[in-house]
Coordinates of C-alpha atoms and ligand atoms in Angstrom, one line a residue:
Chain A
M19 CA 106.6 141.0 154.9
I20 CA 107.1 142.0 151.3
D21 CA 107.5 145.8 150.7
V22 CA 109.2 146.7 147.5
T23 CA 109.0 149.7 145.1
G24 CA 110.2 150.3 141.6
V25 CA 111.5 146.9 141.1
T26 CA 112.7 146.5 137.5
K27 CA 114.6 143.8 135.6
R28 CA 116.0 144.4 132.2
Y29 CA 117.6 141.5 130.2
K30 CA 119.9 143.4 127.8
S31 CA 117.3 145.5 126.0
Y32 CA 114.2 143.5 127.0
L33 CA 112.2 144.8 129.9
A34 CA 111.0 141.7 131.8
V35 CA 109.6 143.5 134.9
S36 CA 108.9 147.2 134.9
D37 CA 108.6 149.4 138.0
L38 CA 106.9 146.9 140.2
S39 CA 105.7 147.9 143.6
L40 CA 104.1 145.5 146.1
N41 CA 103.1 145.3 149.7
V42 CA 102.2 142.0 151.2
P43 CA 101.5 141.9 154.9
Q44 CA 102.6 139.1 157.2
G45 CA 100.5 136.0 157.1
E46 CA 98.8 136.7 153.8
I47 CA 98.5 134.5 150.8
F48 CA 99.2 136.7 147.9
G49 CA 98.3 135.6 144.4
F50 CA 100.3 136.7 141.4
L51 CA 98.4 136.1 138.1
G52 CA 99.6 136.5 134.6
P53 CA 99.9 134.7 131.3
N54 CA 103.2 133.1 130.3
G55 CA 106.0 135.5 129.8
A56 CA 104.4 138.2 132.0
G57 CA 107.4 138.3 134.3
K58 CA 106.1 136.3 137.3
T59 CA 109.2 134.0 137.6
T60 CA 111.6 136.9 137.1
T61 CA 109.8 138.9 139.9
I62 CA 110.0 135.9 142.2
R63 CA 113.7 135.4 141.5
M64 CA 114.4 139.0 142.3
L65 CA 112.3 138.9 145.5
S66 CA 114.1 135.8 146.6
G67 CA 117.7 136.8 146.1
L68 CA 118.4 134.7 143.0
L69 CA 118.5 137.7 140.7
L70 CA 119.7 141.2 141.3
P71 CA 117.1 143.8 140.2
T72 CA 118.2 146.3 137.6
A73 CA 116.5 148.9 139.7
G74 CA 114.3 149.1 142.8
E75 CA 114.4 148.9 146.5
G76 CA 112.7 147.2 149.3
V77 CA 112.7 144.5 151.9
V78 CA 111.4 140.9 152.0
G79 CA 111.1 139.2 155.4
G80 CA 112.9 142.2 156.9
V81 CA 115.9 141.9 154.7
S82 CA 117.0 144.2 151.8
L83 CA 116.7 142.9 148.3
H84 CA 120.3 143.7 147.8
D85 CA 121.5 141.6 150.7
R86 CA 121.1 138.4 148.8
Q87 CA 122.9 136.0 151.0
Q88 CA 120.9 137.0 154.1
L89 CA 117.7 137.1 152.0
K90 CA 118.1 133.5 151.2
R91 CA 117.9 132.6 154.8
V92 CA 114.5 134.2 155.4
I93 CA 112.7 133.1 152.2
G94 CA 111.8 129.8 150.7
L95 CA 111.2 129.3 147.0
M96 CA 109.6 126.4 145.1
P97 CA 110.8 126.9 141.5
E98 CA 108.5 126.5 138.6
S99 CA 110.2 123.4 137.2
Q100 CA 112.4 121.9 139.8
G101 CA 114.6 118.9 139.4
Y102 CA 115.3 116.3 142.1
Y103 CA 118.3 114.0 142.8
G104 CA 116.6 110.8 141.8
Y105 CA 118.9 108.5 143.9
M106 CA 118.0 110.3 147.1
T107 CA 115.1 109.4 149.4
P108 CA 113.0 112.1 150.9
L109 CA 114.8 111.7 154.2
E110 CA 118.2 112.2 152.4
Y111 CA 116.9 115.0 150.3
L112 CA 115.4 117.0 153.2
G113 CA 118.4 116.1 155.3
F114 CA 120.8 117.5 152.7
F115 CA 119.0 120.8 152.4
G116 CA 118.4 121.1 156.1
R117 CA 122.1 120.8 156.7
L118 CA 122.9 123.2 153.9
Y119 CA 120.6 125.7 155.7
E120 CA 122.4 124.8 158.9
V121 CA 119.3 123.7 160.8
P122 CA 120.6 122.1 164.0
A123 CA 120.7 118.3 163.8
A124 CA 118.2 117.4 166.5
K125 CA 115.7 120.0 165.3
L126 CA 116.2 118.9 161.7
R127 CA 115.1 115.3 162.5
T128 CA 111.8 116.3 164.1
R129 CA 111.2 119.0 161.4
I130 CA 111.7 116.4 158.6
G131 CA 109.3 114.1 160.3
S132 CA 106.5 116.7 160.7
L133 CA 107.1 118.0 157.2
L134 CA 106.8 114.6 155.6
E135 CA 103.6 114.2 157.6
T136 CA 102.2 117.5 156.3
V137 CA 102.9 116.8 152.7
G138 CA 101.7 113.2 153.0
L139 CA 105.0 111.4 152.2
T140 CA 105.7 109.6 155.4
Y141 CA 104.9 106.3 153.8
A142 CA 107.5 107.0 151.0
A143 CA 110.2 108.4 153.2
R144 CA 112.7 105.7 152.3
R145 CA 111.9 105.3 148.7
P146 CA 114.2 106.9 146.0
V147 CA 112.7 110.1 144.6
G148 CA 113.4 108.8 141.1
Q149 CA 110.4 106.5 141.5
F150 CA 108.0 109.3 142.5
S151 CA 105.1 110.7 140.6
R152 CA 105.0 114.3 139.7
G153 CA 102.6 115.1 142.5
M154 CA 104.8 113.4 145.1
R155 CA 107.9 115.3 143.8
Q156 CA 106.0 118.5 144.0
R157 CA 105.0 117.8 147.6
L158 CA 108.6 117.0 148.5
G159 CA 109.6 120.3 146.8
L160 CA 107.1 122.1 149.1
A161 CA 108.6 120.4 152.1
R162 CA 112.1 121.4 151.0
T163 CA 110.9 125.0 150.5
I164 CA 110.0 125.4 154.2
I165 CA 112.7 123.1 155.8
H166 CA 114.5 126.2 157.3
E167 CA 111.3 127.9 158.6
P168 CA 111.3 130.8 156.2
R169 CA 109.3 133.9 156.9
V170 CA 108.1 134.2 153.3
V171 CA 107.5 131.4 150.8
F172 CA 107.4 131.9 147.1
L173 CA 105.6 129.2 145.1
D174 CA 106.1 129.5 141.4
E175 CA 103.1 127.8 139.7
P176 CA 102.9 125.1 142.3
S177 CA 100.1 123.2 140.6
L178 CA 101.7 123.1 137.2
G179 CA 101.3 119.7 135.7
L180 CA 99.2 118.3 138.5
D181 CA 95.8 116.6 137.9
P182 CA 92.7 118.2 139.6
Q183 CA 93.1 115.9 142.6
G184 CA 96.8 116.8 143.0
Q185 CA 95.9 120.5 142.5
R186 CA 93.4 120.3 145.3
E187 CA 95.9 118.6 147.6
M188 CA 98.5 121.2 146.9
Q189 CA 96.0 124.0 147.7
Q190 CA 95.2 122.4 151.0
M191 CA 98.8 122.1 151.9
I192 CA 99.4 125.7 151.0
R193 CA 96.6 126.8 153.2
Q194 CA 97.9 124.5 155.9
I195 CA 101.4 125.9 155.9
N196 CA 99.9 129.4 155.8
T197 CA 97.7 128.9 158.9
E198 CA 99.7 126.4 160.9
W199 CA 103.1 127.9 160.4
Q200 CA 102.0 131.5 159.9
V201 CA 104.1 131.7 156.7
T202 CA 103.5 134.5 154.3
V203 CA 102.8 132.9 150.9
F204 CA 103.5 134.5 147.5
L205 CA 101.9 132.4 144.9
S206 CA 102.2 132.7 141.2
S207 CA 99.7 131.0 139.0
H208 CA 97.8 131.1 135.8
L209 CA 95.0 129.0 137.4
L210 CA 92.4 131.6 138.2
G211 CA 90.2 129.3 140.3
E212 CA 93.2 128.4 142.5
V213 CA 94.0 132.0 143.1
A214 CA 90.4 133.0 143.7
Q215 CA 90.0 130.3 146.3
L216 CA 93.3 130.6 148.1
C217 CA 94.4 134.2 148.0
H218 CA 93.6 137.1 150.3
R219 CA 94.8 139.5 147.6
V220 CA 95.9 139.2 144.0
A221 CA 97.9 141.2 141.5
I222 CA 97.4 140.7 137.8
M223 CA 100.5 141.1 135.6
R224 CA 101.0 141.5 131.9
Q225 CA 104.2 142.2 130.0
G226 CA 106.2 143.1 133.1
E227 CA 103.6 145.4 134.6
V228 CA 101.0 145.0 137.3
L229 CA 97.7 146.1 135.8
A230 CA 95.4 145.5 138.7
S231 CA 95.6 144.4 142.3
G232 CA 93.3 144.0 145.3
Q233 CA 91.0 141.5 147.0
P234 CA 89.5 139.0 144.5
E235 CA 85.9 140.1 145.3
A236 CA 86.8 143.8 145.0
L237 CA 88.5 143.3 141.7
S238 CA 85.4 141.3 140.5
R239 CA 83.1 144.2 141.5
E240 CA 85.2 146.9 140.0
L241 CA 86.5 145.3 136.8
G242 CA 83.9 142.7 135.8
Q243 CA 82.6 144.8 133.0
G244 CA 80.3 146.4 135.7
A245 CA 77.8 144.4 137.7
R246 CA 74.7 142.9 136.2
A247 CA 71.4 141.5 137.5
H248 CA 68.8 139.0 136.4
I249 CA 65.3 140.2 137.2
D250 CA 62.2 138.0 136.7
V251 CA 59.1 140.2 136.2
G252 CA 55.4 139.8 135.5
D253 CA 55.0 142.4 132.7
I254 CA 58.3 142.5 130.8
A255 CA 57.2 145.3 128.4
K256 CA 56.3 147.6 131.2
A257 CA 59.5 146.7 133.0
A258 CA 61.5 147.6 130.0
V259 CA 59.9 151.0 129.8
V260 CA 60.8 151.6 133.5
C261 CA 64.4 150.6 132.8
G262 CA 64.5 153.1 129.9
E263 CA 63.2 155.9 132.1
E264 CA 65.9 155.0 134.7
G265 CA 68.6 155.0 132.0
I266 CA 69.5 151.3 132.7
A267 CA 70.6 149.3 129.7
I268 CA 68.9 145.9 129.0
L269 CA 71.4 143.3 128.0
E270 CA 69.1 140.5 127.3
R271 CA 65.3 139.7 127.3
D272 CA 64.4 136.1 127.7
G273 CA 60.8 135.1 128.4
Q274 CA 60.0 136.8 131.7
R275 CA 63.7 137.5 132.5
L276 CA 65.5 140.8 132.0
T277 CA 69.3 141.0 132.3
V278 CA 70.3 144.5 133.0
A279 CA 73.6 146.3 133.3
L280 CA 74.1 148.1 136.6
G281 CA 77.5 149.8 136.1
A282 CA 79.6 150.6 139.1
D283 CA 76.6 152.2 141.0
H284 CA 75.8 150.1 144.1
E285 CA 72.4 151.8 144.5
A286 CA 71.3 151.1 140.9
L287 CA 69.6 147.8 141.7
P288 CA 67.5 148.8 144.7
R289 CA 66.5 152.0 143.0
L290 CA 65.4 150.1 139.9
L291 CA 63.4 147.6 142.0
A292 CA 61.6 150.4 143.9
R293 CA 60.6 152.0 140.6
L294 CA 59.4 148.7 139.2
V295 CA 57.3 148.1 142.3
A296 CA 55.9 151.7 142.1
A297 CA 55.0 151.1 138.5
G298 CA 53.1 148.0 139.5
V299 CA 55.4 145.4 137.9
A300 CA 55.4 142.1 139.8
I301 CA 58.9 141.0 140.7
Y302 CA 59.4 137.2 141.1
G303 CA 63.2 137.4 141.6
A304 CA 66.2 139.6 141.4
V305 CA 69.7 138.1 141.3
P306 CA 72.8 140.3 141.1
Q307 CA 75.6 138.8 139.1
T308 CA 79.2 139.5 140.1
A309 CA 82.0 138.8 137.6
T310 CA 84.3 135.9 138.2
L311 CA 88.0 136.5 138.5
E312 CA 88.3 134.9 135.1
E313 CA 86.2 137.7 133.6
V314 CA 88.3 140.3 135.4
F315 CA 91.4 138.6 134.1
L316 CA 90.3 138.6 130.5
N317 CA 89.0 142.1 130.8
V318 CA 92.3 143.4 132.2
M319 CA 94.3 141.4 129.6
Q320 CA 92.3 143.1 126.8
S321 CA 92.6 146.6 128.2
P322 CA 95.3 149.0 127.1
A323 CA 98.3 148.9 129.4
E324 CA 97.9 152.4 130.7
R325 CA 94.7 151.4 132.4
A326 CA 96.3 150.3 135.5
V327 CA 93.8 149.9 138.3
S328 CA 93.9 149.2 142.0
A329 CA 91.0 148.1 144.0
Chain B
M8 CA 133.1 124.9 156.7
S9 CA 130.2 122.7 157.5
T10 CA 128.3 123.6 154.4
V11 CA 131.3 122.6 152.4
R12 CA 131.2 119.2 154.1
V13 CA 127.5 118.9 153.3
I14 CA 128.2 119.5 149.5
L15 CA 131.2 117.2 149.6
G16 CA 129.2 114.4 151.1
K17 CA 126.5 114.8 148.5
E18 CA 129.0 115.0 145.6
W19 CA 130.8 111.8 146.6
A20 CA 127.5 110.0 147.1
S21 CA 126.5 111.1 143.7
S22 CA 129.8 110.4 141.9
L23 CA 132.0 107.7 143.4
L24 CA 129.2 105.6 144.8
T25 CA 126.9 105.5 141.8
P26 CA 127.0 103.0 138.9
R27 CA 128.7 105.6 136.8
G28 CA 131.4 106.4 139.4
L29 CA 132.0 102.7 140.0
L30 CA 132.3 102.1 136.3
L31 CA 135.0 104.8 136.0
L32 CA 136.9 103.2 138.9
A33 CA 136.5 99.8 137.2
I34 CA 138.0 101.3 133.9
Q35 CA 141.0 102.4 135.9
V36 CA 141.5 99.1 137.6
V37 CA 140.9 96.9 134.5
T38 CA 143.3 99.0 132.4
M39 CA 146.0 98.8 135.0
S40 CA 145.5 95.1 135.4
V41 CA 145.7 94.4 131.7
L42 CA 148.8 96.6 131.2
A43 CA 150.5 95.0 134.2
I44 CA 149.8 91.5 132.9
V45 CA 150.8 92.3 129.4
S46 CA 154.0 94.0 130.3
L47 CA 155.1 91.2 132.6
S48 CA 154.3 88.4 130.2
L49 CA 155.5 89.8 126.9
P50 CA 159.3 89.3 126.5
D51 CA 159.6 92.0 123.8
L52 CA 158.0 94.6 125.9
S53 CA 160.3 93.8 128.8
L54 CA 163.1 94.9 126.5
M55 CA 162.3 98.4 127.6
G56 CA 163.6 97.4 131.0
Q57 CA 161.8 97.4 134.2
A58 CA 162.4 101.1 134.8
G59 CA 161.0 102.0 131.4
L60 CA 157.9 99.9 132.0
L61 CA 157.4 101.5 135.4
K62 CA 157.5 105.0 133.8
L63 CA 155.1 103.9 131.0
L64 CA 152.6 102.4 133.4
F65 CA 152.8 105.5 135.7
Q66 CA 152.1 107.8 132.8
V67 CA 149.1 105.7 131.7
A68 CA 147.7 105.5 135.2
V69 CA 148.0 109.2 135.8
A70 CA 146.7 110.2 132.3
L71 CA 143.7 107.9 132.7
A72 CA 142.9 108.9 136.2
V73 CA 143.1 112.6 135.4
A74 CA 141.0 112.1 132.2
L75 CA 138.3 110.2 133.9
A76 CA 138.1 112.5 137.0
T77 CA 138.1 115.5 134.7
L78 CA 135.3 114.2 132.5
A79 CA 133.2 113.5 135.6
A80 CA 134.0 116.9 137.0
S81 CA 133.0 118.7 133.8
L82 CA 129.4 117.5 134.4
T83 CA 129.0 118.7 138.0
V84 CA 127.5 122.2 137.6
A85 CA 126.2 121.7 134.1
G86 CA 124.6 118.5 135.2
E87 CA 122.8 120.3 138.0
R88 CA 121.7 122.9 135.4
D89 CA 120.4 120.2 133.0
Q90 CA 118.6 118.3 135.8
A91 CA 117.1 121.7 137.1
T92 CA 118.5 121.1 140.5
L93 CA 120.8 124.1 140.4
E94 CA 118.1 126.6 141.4
S95 CA 117.5 124.9 144.7
L96 CA 121.2 124.8 145.4
L97 CA 121.6 128.5 144.6
L98 CA 118.8 129.3 146.9
A99 CA 120.6 127.8 149.8
P100 CA 122.7 130.3 151.8
I101 CA 126.1 129.1 150.6
S102 CA 128.4 131.3 148.6
G103 CA 129.3 130.4 145.0
T104 CA 132.9 130.2 146.0
R105 CA 132.1 127.6 148.7
L106 CA 129.8 125.7 146.4
L107 CA 132.4 125.4 143.6
G108 CA 135.2 124.9 146.1
A109 CA 133.4 121.9 147.5
K110 CA 132.6 120.5 144.1
W111 CA 136.3 121.0 143.1
L112 CA 137.5 119.3 146.2
A113 CA 135.1 116.4 145.6
A114 CA 136.2 116.0 142.0
A115 CA 139.9 116.1 142.9
G116 CA 139.2 113.7 145.8
A117 CA 137.5 111.2 143.4
G118 CA 140.5 111.5 141.2
A119 CA 142.8 110.8 144.1
V120 CA 140.9 107.5 144.6
H121 CA 141.7 106.6 141.0
L122 CA 145.4 107.3 141.6
L123 CA 145.2 105.3 144.8
L124 CA 143.8 102.3 143.0
S125 CA 146.8 102.4 140.7
L126 CA 149.3 102.5 143.5
P127 CA 149.5 98.7 144.1
Y128 CA 150.3 98.0 140.4
L129 CA 153.0 100.7 140.4
I130 CA 154.5 99.5 143.6
V131 CA 154.8 95.9 142.3
M132 CA 156.4 97.3 139.1
G133 CA 158.7 99.5 141.1
A134 CA 159.8 96.7 143.4
G135 CA 161.5 95.0 140.5
T136 CA 163.6 98.1 139.7
G137 CA 165.2 98.3 143.2
L138 CA 163.7 101.8 143.6
A139 CA 163.2 103.2 147.1
L140 CA 159.7 102.5 148.2
W141 CA 158.7 106.1 148.8
R142 CA 159.3 107.2 145.2
V143 CA 156.2 105.7 143.7
P144 CA 153.7 107.3 146.1
A145 CA 155.7 110.6 145.9
G146 CA 155.3 110.4 142.1
L147 CA 151.5 110.0 142.5
G148 CA 151.6 112.9 144.9
L149 CA 153.0 115.0 142.1
A150 CA 150.2 113.7 139.9
L151 CA 147.7 115.0 142.4
L152 CA 148.8 118.5 141.4
L153 CA 147.8 117.8 137.8
M154 CA 144.6 116.2 139.1
A155 CA 143.7 119.4 141.0
G156 CA 144.5 121.5 138.0
Y157 CA 142.4 119.7 135.5
T158 CA 139.4 119.0 137.7
G159 CA 139.5 122.7 138.5
V160 CA 139.4 123.5 134.8
A161 CA 136.5 121.1 134.4
V162 CA 134.5 122.7 137.3
A163 CA 135.1 126.2 135.9
A164 CA 134.1 125.2 132.4
S165 CA 131.1 123.4 133.8
T166 CA 129.9 126.5 135.5
I167 CA 130.6 129.0 132.7
S168 CA 129.3 127.0 129.8
G169 CA 125.6 126.3 129.9
R170 CA 125.0 122.6 129.4
T171 CA 126.7 119.3 129.9
F172 CA 127.6 118.9 126.3
S173 CA 129.3 122.3 126.0
A174 CA 130.9 121.8 129.4
L175 CA 132.4 118.5 128.2
V176 CA 133.6 120.0 124.9
S177 CA 135.1 123.2 126.4
T178 CA 137.0 121.1 129.0
L179 CA 138.4 118.9 126.3
V180 CA 139.4 122.0 124.2
V181 CA 141.2 123.6 127.1
A182 CA 143.0 120.4 127.9
A183 CA 144.0 119.9 124.2
V184 CA 145.2 123.5 123.9
L185 CA 147.3 123.2 127.1
E186 CA 148.9 119.8 126.3
A187 CA 149.4 120.3 122.6
P188 CA 152.7 122.2 123.0
G189 CA 154.2 119.2 124.9
F190 CA 153.3 116.8 122.1
A191 CA 154.4 119.2 119.4
A192 CA 157.8 119.7 121.1
G193 CA 158.3 115.9 120.9
A194 CA 157.7 115.9 117.2
L195 CA 159.6 119.1 116.2
P196 CA 163.3 119.4 115.4
K197 CA 165.3 120.9 118.2
G198 CA 165.4 124.6 118.3
A199 CA 164.3 127.7 120.4
L200 CA 160.6 127.2 119.7
Q201 CA 160.8 123.5 120.4
K202 CA 162.6 124.2 123.6
W203 CA 160.0 126.7 124.7
L204 CA 157.1 124.4 123.7
A205 CA 158.6 121.6 125.8
T206 CA 158.2 123.7 129.0
I207 CA 154.7 125.0 128.9
S208 CA 152.4 122.0 129.1
P209 CA 151.4 121.3 132.6
G210 CA 150.8 117.6 132.1
D211 CA 154.1 117.2 130.3
Q212 CA 155.9 119.0 133.2
V213 CA 154.3 117.0 135.9
M214 CA 155.4 113.8 134.0
T215 CA 158.9 115.2 133.8
L216 CA 159.1 115.9 137.5
A217 CA 157.6 112.5 138.3
G218 CA 159.8 110.8 135.8
N219 CA 162.9 112.1 137.6
L220 CA 161.5 110.7 140.8
L221 CA 160.9 107.3 139.3
A222 CA 164.3 107.2 137.7
G223 CA 165.8 107.5 141.1
K224 CA 166.9 111.1 140.6
G225 CA 166.2 114.3 142.6
L226 CA 164.0 117.2 141.7
S227 CA 166.6 119.9 141.7
G228 CA 167.4 121.7 138.5
L229 CA 163.7 121.5 137.4
G230 CA 162.8 125.1 138.2
T231 CA 160.9 125.7 134.9
S232 CA 158.8 122.6 135.4
W233 CA 157.8 123.7 138.9
L234 CA 157.1 127.2 137.6
T235 CA 154.8 125.9 134.8
V236 CA 152.9 123.7 137.3
A237 CA 152.6 126.7 139.7
I238 CA 151.3 129.0 137.0
F239 CA 148.8 126.4 135.8
L240 CA 147.4 125.9 139.3
A241 CA 147.2 129.6 140.0
A242 CA 145.4 130.2 136.7
V243 CA 143.0 127.4 137.5
Y244 CA 142.3 128.9 140.9
L245 CA 141.5 132.2 139.4
A246 CA 139.3 130.6 136.8
V247 CA 137.3 128.8 139.5
R248 CA 137.0 132.1 141.5
Y249 CA 135.8 133.8 138.3
A250 CA 133.3 131.1 137.7
A251 CA 132.0 131.3 141.3
A252 CA 131.4 135.0 140.9
H253 CA 129.4 134.3 137.8
L254 CA 127.5 131.4 139.1
E255 CA 123.9 132.3 138.2
L256 CA 120.9 130.9 136.7
M257 CA 121.0 131.4 133.0
G258 CA 118.3 132.4 130.6
G259 CA 116.0 129.5 129.9
D260 CA 116.6 127.8 133.2
A261 CA 113.0 128.2 134.0
Q262 CA 111.8 126.4 130.9
Ligands
ADP419 N1 117.6 135.1 131.4 C1 116.8 135.7 130.5 N2 117.2 136.4 129.5 C2 116.4 137.0 128.6 N3 115.1 137.1 128.7 C3 114.5 136.4 129.8 C4 115.3 135.7 130.7 N4 114.5 135.1 131.6 C5 113.2 135.5 131.2 N5 113.3 136.3 130.1 C6 112.1 136.9 129.4 O1 111.4 137.7 130.4 C7 110.0 137.5 130.2 C8 109.4 137.2 131.5 O2 109.7 135.8 131.8 P1 109.2 135.1 133.1 O3 109.5 135.9 134.3 O4 109.7 133.7 133.1 O5 107.6 135.1 132.9 P2 106.5 134.1 133.6 O6 107.1 133.4 134.7 O7 105.4 135.1 133.9 O8 106.0 133.2 132.5 C9 109.8 136.5 129.1 O9 109.5 137.2 127.9 C10 111.1 135.8 129.0 O10 111.3 135.4 127.7
MG420 MG1 107.1 131.5 135.1

């Protein structure tokens, strides 16, 4: 659904997005992570026909990046900070955009009804948007984004400024439009929890460059400073000696618990456990620790830019 | 064409039919009423003669209508930018030319309503002069050319300059620069320069054309006036086309 290579945007001398390549298959929820100023919004604007890339090729929803008018018909975008016509009601607002996208009148009526249902605004359908809370506006924005049944939907920080309850509702709706309407979702965020829960795959961006991409779990495995494990043992001194013989670093000793670094080697933990048993050390528990996406994120942010990784 | 109609409908709903739009219409009506009452009741003023009064009232009506509609128009695109509604409009599959064309049409249409509201006053004034009835609406028809020109200037300025304030200021500056020669010509002693200045201000020239109509004269022999108005409208058309081609989100729109 999204397949682009070498996409670059230069504002005068400033390189906002550099040589970005992405491939997002149909039906996926793709997460785009990065701190402020990383180039997420610029990327989304290029992929949605609002901005012409300085360089780069590719297709979104089957339409070339350079055919901007046609591109606008097949994508939907919920901008990062979107304004609303305060005097309009949701019915008028969605009606206005539906007609602008030339959705046939009869279809538009039923579509607006079901969209308001999906975003939970049926009860407020005839109230002016000026009276809405931020959460309600954001939900209306989501409905506007998919009024014309786009193939790909870009959501630029959809949870920005929402309270935890509002964020959870927004995430449910995103999942719902992804599954019920089979819409490919491209989601930018700096909320790691949101992305980890929602997205099939993520890319982490910094200063215009993608530093890492892949499935959240894979990224955690590969980039979480190496895997670790807590091991509860009977004889901690003897266990430490065994670790030393195996070349496994001990990160922490706490009572009967050892925390060891396993590196990227998947076989390190079973091998260590077998050696401990052979040495007669009683094992009460062994818990592998995988890194959270947050650790991965911080890790990637601190690494030099050349260390681009793909998992 | 249908997308143009959609924008047009939204523009009118958000301009004419809002408190601000109604206030602007009220300003027009109240000003015309006050002037009509004053001019009919003051014996000194009526020294000007009925025909002179009609011309004065016509000029005030047109100047006010054009000024109010132009001010409102200068906010259209810049206002969308300020309210952060522009991005969702630009996302829709409508070309910049159509979008601005619709906004221009809406602004000129709102201005036409202002002119229409002045029509009854002018007809009443005109009736006393024994003027043929068609001459007053025909004069307002000419004023519509000026209306189209200046609302176009405002729409282009609104698109090119970033925010509402700079849109307002740049529209006023363009209008001042265009109309200053007309005023200067009135103040300067007669001469070649004065003669030239007296022909290049579009508002001045429309008033000249309409003044002839209202004085019961024809429009022949006014080639330079027509030429000035035509050049003005052509330039405005090109300015709106230029603005449409450069209708983009600007830096900082995301913030
Ligand atoms: N129109 C513009 N002109 C100049 N620089 C811009 C413009 N838009 C964005 N930038 C710069 O490009 C960088 C990336 O911005 P953006 O894409 O908005 O990042 P993000 O959405 O990840 O916060 C920022 O440093 C920003 O200042
Ligand atoms: Mg952003």
